[in-house]
Coordinates of C-alpha atoms in Angstrom, one line a residue:
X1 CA 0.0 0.0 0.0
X2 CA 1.6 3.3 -1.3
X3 CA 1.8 6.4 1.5
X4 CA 1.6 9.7 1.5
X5 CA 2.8 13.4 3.0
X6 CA 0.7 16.5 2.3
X7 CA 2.8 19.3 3.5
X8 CA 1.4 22.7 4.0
X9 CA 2.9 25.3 6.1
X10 CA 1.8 25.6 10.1
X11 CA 3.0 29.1 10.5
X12 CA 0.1 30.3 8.0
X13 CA -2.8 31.1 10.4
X14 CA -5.7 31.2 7.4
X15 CA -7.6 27.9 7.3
X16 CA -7.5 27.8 3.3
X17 CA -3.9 26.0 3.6
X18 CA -5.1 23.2 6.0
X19 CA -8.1 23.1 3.6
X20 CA -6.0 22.6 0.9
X21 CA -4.2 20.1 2.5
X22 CA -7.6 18.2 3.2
X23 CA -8.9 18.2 -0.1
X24 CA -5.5 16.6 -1.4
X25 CA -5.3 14.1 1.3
X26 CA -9.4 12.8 1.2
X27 CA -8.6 12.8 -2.9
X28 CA -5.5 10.3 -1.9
X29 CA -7.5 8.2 0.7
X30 CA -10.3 7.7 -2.0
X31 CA -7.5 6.0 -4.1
X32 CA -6.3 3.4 -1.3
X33 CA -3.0 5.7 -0.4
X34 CA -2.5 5.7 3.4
X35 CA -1.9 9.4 3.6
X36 CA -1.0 12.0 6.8
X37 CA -1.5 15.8 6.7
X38 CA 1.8 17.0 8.0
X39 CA 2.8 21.1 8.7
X40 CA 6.1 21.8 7.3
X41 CA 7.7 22.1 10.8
X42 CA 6.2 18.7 11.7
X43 CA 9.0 17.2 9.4
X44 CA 12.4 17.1 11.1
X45 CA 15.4 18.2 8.5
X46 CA 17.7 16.2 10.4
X47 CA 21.1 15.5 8.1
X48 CA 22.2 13.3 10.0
X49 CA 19.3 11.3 10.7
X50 CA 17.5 11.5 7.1
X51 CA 13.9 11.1 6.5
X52 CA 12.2 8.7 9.4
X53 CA 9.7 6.7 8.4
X54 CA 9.7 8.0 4.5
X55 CA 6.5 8.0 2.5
X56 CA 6.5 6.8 -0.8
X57 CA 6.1 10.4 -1.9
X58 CA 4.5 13.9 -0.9
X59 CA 2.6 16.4 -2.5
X60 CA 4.0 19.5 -1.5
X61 CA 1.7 22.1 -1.1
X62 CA 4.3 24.7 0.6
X63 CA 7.0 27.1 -0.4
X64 CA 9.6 25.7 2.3
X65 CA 11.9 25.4 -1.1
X66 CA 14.9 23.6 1.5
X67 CA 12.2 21.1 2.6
X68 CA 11.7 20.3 -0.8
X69 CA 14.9 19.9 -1.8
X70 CA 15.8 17.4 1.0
X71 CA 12.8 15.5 0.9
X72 CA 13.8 15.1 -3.0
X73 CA 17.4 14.5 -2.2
X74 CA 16.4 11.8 0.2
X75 CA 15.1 10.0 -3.1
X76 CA 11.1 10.7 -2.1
X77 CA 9.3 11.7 -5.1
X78 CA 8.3 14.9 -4.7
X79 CA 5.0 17.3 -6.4
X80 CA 5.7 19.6 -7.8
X81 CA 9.7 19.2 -7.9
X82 CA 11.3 21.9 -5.9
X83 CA 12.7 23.0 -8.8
X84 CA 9.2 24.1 -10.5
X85 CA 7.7 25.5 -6.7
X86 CA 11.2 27.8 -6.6
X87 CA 10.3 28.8 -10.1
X88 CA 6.9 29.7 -10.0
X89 CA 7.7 31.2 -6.1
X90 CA 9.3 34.1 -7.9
X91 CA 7.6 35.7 -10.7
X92 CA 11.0 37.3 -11.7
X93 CA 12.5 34.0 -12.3
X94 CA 9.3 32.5 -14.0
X95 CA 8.7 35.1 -16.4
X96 CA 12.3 34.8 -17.7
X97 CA 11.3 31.0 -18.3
X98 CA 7.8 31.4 -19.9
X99 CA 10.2 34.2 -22.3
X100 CA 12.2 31.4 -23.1
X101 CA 9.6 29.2 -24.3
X102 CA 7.9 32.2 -26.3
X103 CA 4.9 32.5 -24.0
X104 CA 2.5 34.9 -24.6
X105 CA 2.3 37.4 -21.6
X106 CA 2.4 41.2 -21.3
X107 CA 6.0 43.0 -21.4
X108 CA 7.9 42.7 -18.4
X109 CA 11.3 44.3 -17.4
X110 CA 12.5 42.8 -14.9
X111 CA 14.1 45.3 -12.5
X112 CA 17.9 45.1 -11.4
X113 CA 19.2 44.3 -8.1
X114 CA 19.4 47.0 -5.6
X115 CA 20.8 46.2 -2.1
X116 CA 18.3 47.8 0.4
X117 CA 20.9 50.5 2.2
X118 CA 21.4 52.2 -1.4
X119 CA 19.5 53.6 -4.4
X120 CA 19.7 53.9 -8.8
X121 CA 17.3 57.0 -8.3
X122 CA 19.0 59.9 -10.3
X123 CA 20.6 57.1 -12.9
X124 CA 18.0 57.5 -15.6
X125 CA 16.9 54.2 -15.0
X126 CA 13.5 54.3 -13.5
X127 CA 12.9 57.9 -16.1
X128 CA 13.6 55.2 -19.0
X129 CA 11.4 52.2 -17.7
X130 CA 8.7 55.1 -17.6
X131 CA 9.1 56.4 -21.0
X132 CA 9.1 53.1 -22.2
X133 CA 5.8 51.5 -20.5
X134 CA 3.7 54.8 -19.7
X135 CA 1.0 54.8 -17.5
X136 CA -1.0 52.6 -15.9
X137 CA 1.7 50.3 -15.5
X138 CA 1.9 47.0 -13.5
X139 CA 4.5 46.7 -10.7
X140 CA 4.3 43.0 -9.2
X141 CA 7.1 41.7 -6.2
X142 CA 8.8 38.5 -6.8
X143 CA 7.1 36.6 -3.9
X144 CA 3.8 37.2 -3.4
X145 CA 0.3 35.0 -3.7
X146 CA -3.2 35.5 -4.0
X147 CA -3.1 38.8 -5.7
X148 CA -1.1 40.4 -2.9
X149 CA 2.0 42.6 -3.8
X150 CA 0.6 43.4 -7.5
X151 CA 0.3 47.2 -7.9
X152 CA -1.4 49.6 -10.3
X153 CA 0.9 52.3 -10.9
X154 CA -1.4 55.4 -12.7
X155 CA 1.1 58.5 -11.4
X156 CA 4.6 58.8 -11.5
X157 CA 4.8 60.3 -7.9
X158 CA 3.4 57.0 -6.9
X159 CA 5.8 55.0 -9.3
X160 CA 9.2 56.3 -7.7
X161 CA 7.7 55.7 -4.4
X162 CA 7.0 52.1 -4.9
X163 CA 10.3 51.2 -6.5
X164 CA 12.5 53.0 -3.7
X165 CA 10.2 51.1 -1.1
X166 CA 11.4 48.0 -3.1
X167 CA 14.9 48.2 -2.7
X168 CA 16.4 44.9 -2.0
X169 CA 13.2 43.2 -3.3
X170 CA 12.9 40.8 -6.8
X171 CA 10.2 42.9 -8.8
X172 CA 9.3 43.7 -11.9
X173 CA 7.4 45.9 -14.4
X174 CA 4.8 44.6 -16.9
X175 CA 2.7 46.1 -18.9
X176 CA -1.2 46.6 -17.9
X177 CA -3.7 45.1 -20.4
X178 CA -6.4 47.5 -20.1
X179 CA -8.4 44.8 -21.9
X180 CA -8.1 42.6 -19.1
X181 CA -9.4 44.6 -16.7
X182 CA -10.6 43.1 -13.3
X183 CA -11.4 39.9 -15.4
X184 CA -9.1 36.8 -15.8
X185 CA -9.2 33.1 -16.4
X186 CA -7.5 30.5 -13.9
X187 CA -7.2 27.0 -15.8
X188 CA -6.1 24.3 -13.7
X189 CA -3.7 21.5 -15.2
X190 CA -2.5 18.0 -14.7
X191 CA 0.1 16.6 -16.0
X192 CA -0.3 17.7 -19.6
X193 CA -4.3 18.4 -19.6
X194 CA -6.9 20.7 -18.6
X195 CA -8.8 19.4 -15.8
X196 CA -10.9 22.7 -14.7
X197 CA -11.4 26.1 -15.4
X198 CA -13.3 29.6 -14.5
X199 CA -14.2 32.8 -15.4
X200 CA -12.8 35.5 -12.5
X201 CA -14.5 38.8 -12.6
X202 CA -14.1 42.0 -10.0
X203 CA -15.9 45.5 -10.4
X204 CA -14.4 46.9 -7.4
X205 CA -10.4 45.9 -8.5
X206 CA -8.0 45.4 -11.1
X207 CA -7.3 42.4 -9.9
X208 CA -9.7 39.4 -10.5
X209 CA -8.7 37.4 -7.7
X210 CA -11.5 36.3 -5.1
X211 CA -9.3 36.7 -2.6
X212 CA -9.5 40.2 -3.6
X213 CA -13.6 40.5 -4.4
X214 CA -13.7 39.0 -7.0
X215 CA -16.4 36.6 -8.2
X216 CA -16.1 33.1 -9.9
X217 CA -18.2 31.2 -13.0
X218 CA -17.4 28.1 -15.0
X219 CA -16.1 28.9 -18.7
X220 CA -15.7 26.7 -21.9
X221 CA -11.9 27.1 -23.1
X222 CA -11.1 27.7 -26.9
X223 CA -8.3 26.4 -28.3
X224 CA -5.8 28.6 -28.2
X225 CA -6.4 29.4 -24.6
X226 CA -6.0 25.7 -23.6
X227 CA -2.7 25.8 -26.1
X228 CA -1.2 28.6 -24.1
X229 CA -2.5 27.5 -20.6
X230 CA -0.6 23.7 -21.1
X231 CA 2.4 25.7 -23.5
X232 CA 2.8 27.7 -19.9
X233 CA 2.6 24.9 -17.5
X234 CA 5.0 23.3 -19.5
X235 CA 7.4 25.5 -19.7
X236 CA 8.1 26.0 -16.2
X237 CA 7.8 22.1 -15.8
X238 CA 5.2 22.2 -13.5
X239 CA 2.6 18.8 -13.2
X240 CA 0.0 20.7 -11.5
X241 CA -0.4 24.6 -12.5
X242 CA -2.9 26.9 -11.9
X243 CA -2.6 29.0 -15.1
X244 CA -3.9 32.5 -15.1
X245 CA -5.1 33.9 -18.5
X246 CA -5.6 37.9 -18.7
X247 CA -7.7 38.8 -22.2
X248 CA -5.1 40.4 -24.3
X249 CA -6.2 43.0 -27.0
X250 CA -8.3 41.5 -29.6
X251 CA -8.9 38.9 -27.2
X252 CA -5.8 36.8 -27.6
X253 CA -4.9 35.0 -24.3
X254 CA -1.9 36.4 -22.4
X255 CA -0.3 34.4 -19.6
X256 CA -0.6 36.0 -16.0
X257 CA 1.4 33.7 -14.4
X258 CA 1.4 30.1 -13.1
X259 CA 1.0 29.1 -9.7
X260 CA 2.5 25.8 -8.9
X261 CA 0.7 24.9 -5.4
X262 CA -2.6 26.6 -6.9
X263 CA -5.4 26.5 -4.1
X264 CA -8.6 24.0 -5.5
X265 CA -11.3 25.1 -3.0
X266 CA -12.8 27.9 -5.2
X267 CA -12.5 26.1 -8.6
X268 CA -14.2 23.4 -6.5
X269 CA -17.1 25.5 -5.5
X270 CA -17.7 27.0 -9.0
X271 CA -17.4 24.1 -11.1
X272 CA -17.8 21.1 -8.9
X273 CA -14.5 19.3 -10.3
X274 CA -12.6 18.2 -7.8
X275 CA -8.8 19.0 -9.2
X276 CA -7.2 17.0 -6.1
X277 CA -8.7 13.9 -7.5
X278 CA -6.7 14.5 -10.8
X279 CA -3.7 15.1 -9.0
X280 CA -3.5 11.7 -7.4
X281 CA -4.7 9.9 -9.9
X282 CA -2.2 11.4 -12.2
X283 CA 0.6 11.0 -9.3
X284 CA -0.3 7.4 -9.1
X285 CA 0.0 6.5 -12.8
X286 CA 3.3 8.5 -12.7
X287 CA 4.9 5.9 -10.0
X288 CA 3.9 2.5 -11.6

């Protein structure tokens, strides 16, 4: 009988991360796997000592990247790889790899390294990234989920606020698709397919998170945004993705980003598809 470790992080006080861990373990237990809901602390990194007790893999549902990486080096199969969760942790990184792979997504820049105790202001820098995107423009940090650290820029008082406040953070500037509004799409994937998707809406925000007020519908994919949404997943390596589609002019899907431990409740709720279920079923057939 095959066994199993959902990790989440126990410093997170918000129930939606236990929740999430739930809904992956009761999809495990409905396939036979002996499974245990375990807090990231709850899992001793002890080099010495090595894994007690090892499952025959975990579904990793944190950002603790070292975890990860140990529990992988300790030859337990790992999902998503550590590799992917670092990835898709830091927008920065991931957009440079969705580039790579010739992903449709809005311009980005992403912004140079500045240690926190010292400043490019007076460079020409920051004057050339404005001439060169305008206003609105789209400042997101590197780490950062659930909509949080994304912000509008529409003045340039408030634009060389927001970059010296980010001194000695990973950020970036992108481009904001006016077409896209407060609206988005998150499509869920599998290993290679589309298992779910919904329509995200907000007329209170730019940002179409529900998290954030937004409000949630099932929608029918075309092709191209299915193409793009498994292109992107792909090309960060990630077997289970939440992509997020913005609406691009004319309509053509743009990639938001990809969220490699994407929450399941509220796709769950809107569309009644149970994306755990997927994810251990496809887990399952991966270690025959």
């Amino acid at each position: 009988m095959k066994s199993c470790w959902v990790i989440y992080n126990g410093s997170l006080i918000s129930d939606k991360f236990a929740d999430q861990a739930r809904l992956v373990a009761e999809a495990a237990d409905r396939a036979g796997v002996r499974t245990e809901i375990r807090k990231n602390f709850e899992v001793m990194m002890d080099l010495q000592q090595g894994v007690v007790s090892p499952p025959s893999f975990v579904v990793f549902l944190d950002k603790d990247i070292l975890l990860a990486t140990w529990l992988k080096a300790s030859g337990i199969p790992v999902f998503n790889d550590p590799e992917v969760i670092e990835t898709c942790d830091n927008k920065a990184k991931q957009y440079i790899k969705l580039a790579q792979a010739a992903i449709p997504m809005p311009r980005t820049v992403v912004a140079p390294k500045v240690y926190p105790n010292f400043s490019i202001a007076g460079t020409g820098y920051f004057e050339r990234v404005l001439a060169e995107f305008g206003l609105p423009m789209i400042i997101k940090e590197g780490h950062g989920s659930f909509g949080a650290k994304v912000y509008l820029i529409e003045t340039e008082e408030a634009f060389f606020e927001k970059v010296e406040s980010l001194r000695g953070v990973d950020f970036v500037f992108q481009e904001f698709v006016a077409s896209s509004r407060g609206r988005d799409i998150r499509v869920n994937t599998v290993g290679g397919r589309i298992v779910a998707a919904m329509y995200r809406h907000s007329e209170t925000d730019f940002r179409a998170n529900i998290t954030n007020g937004g409000v949630a519908e099932p929608v029918e994919l075309d092709d191209e945004q299915q193409r793009i949404a498994l292109d992107a997943a792909r090309a960060v390596g990630a077997e289970f993705a939440g992509v997020d589609l913005l609406f691009g002019p004319g309509g053509r899907p743009l990639v938001c980003e990809v969220n490699a431990a994407a929450h399941i409740r509220n796709i769950y709720n809107v569309t009644g598809i149970n994306v755990a279920d997927a994810m251990i079923e496809y887990i399952l057939e991966t270690l025959q």
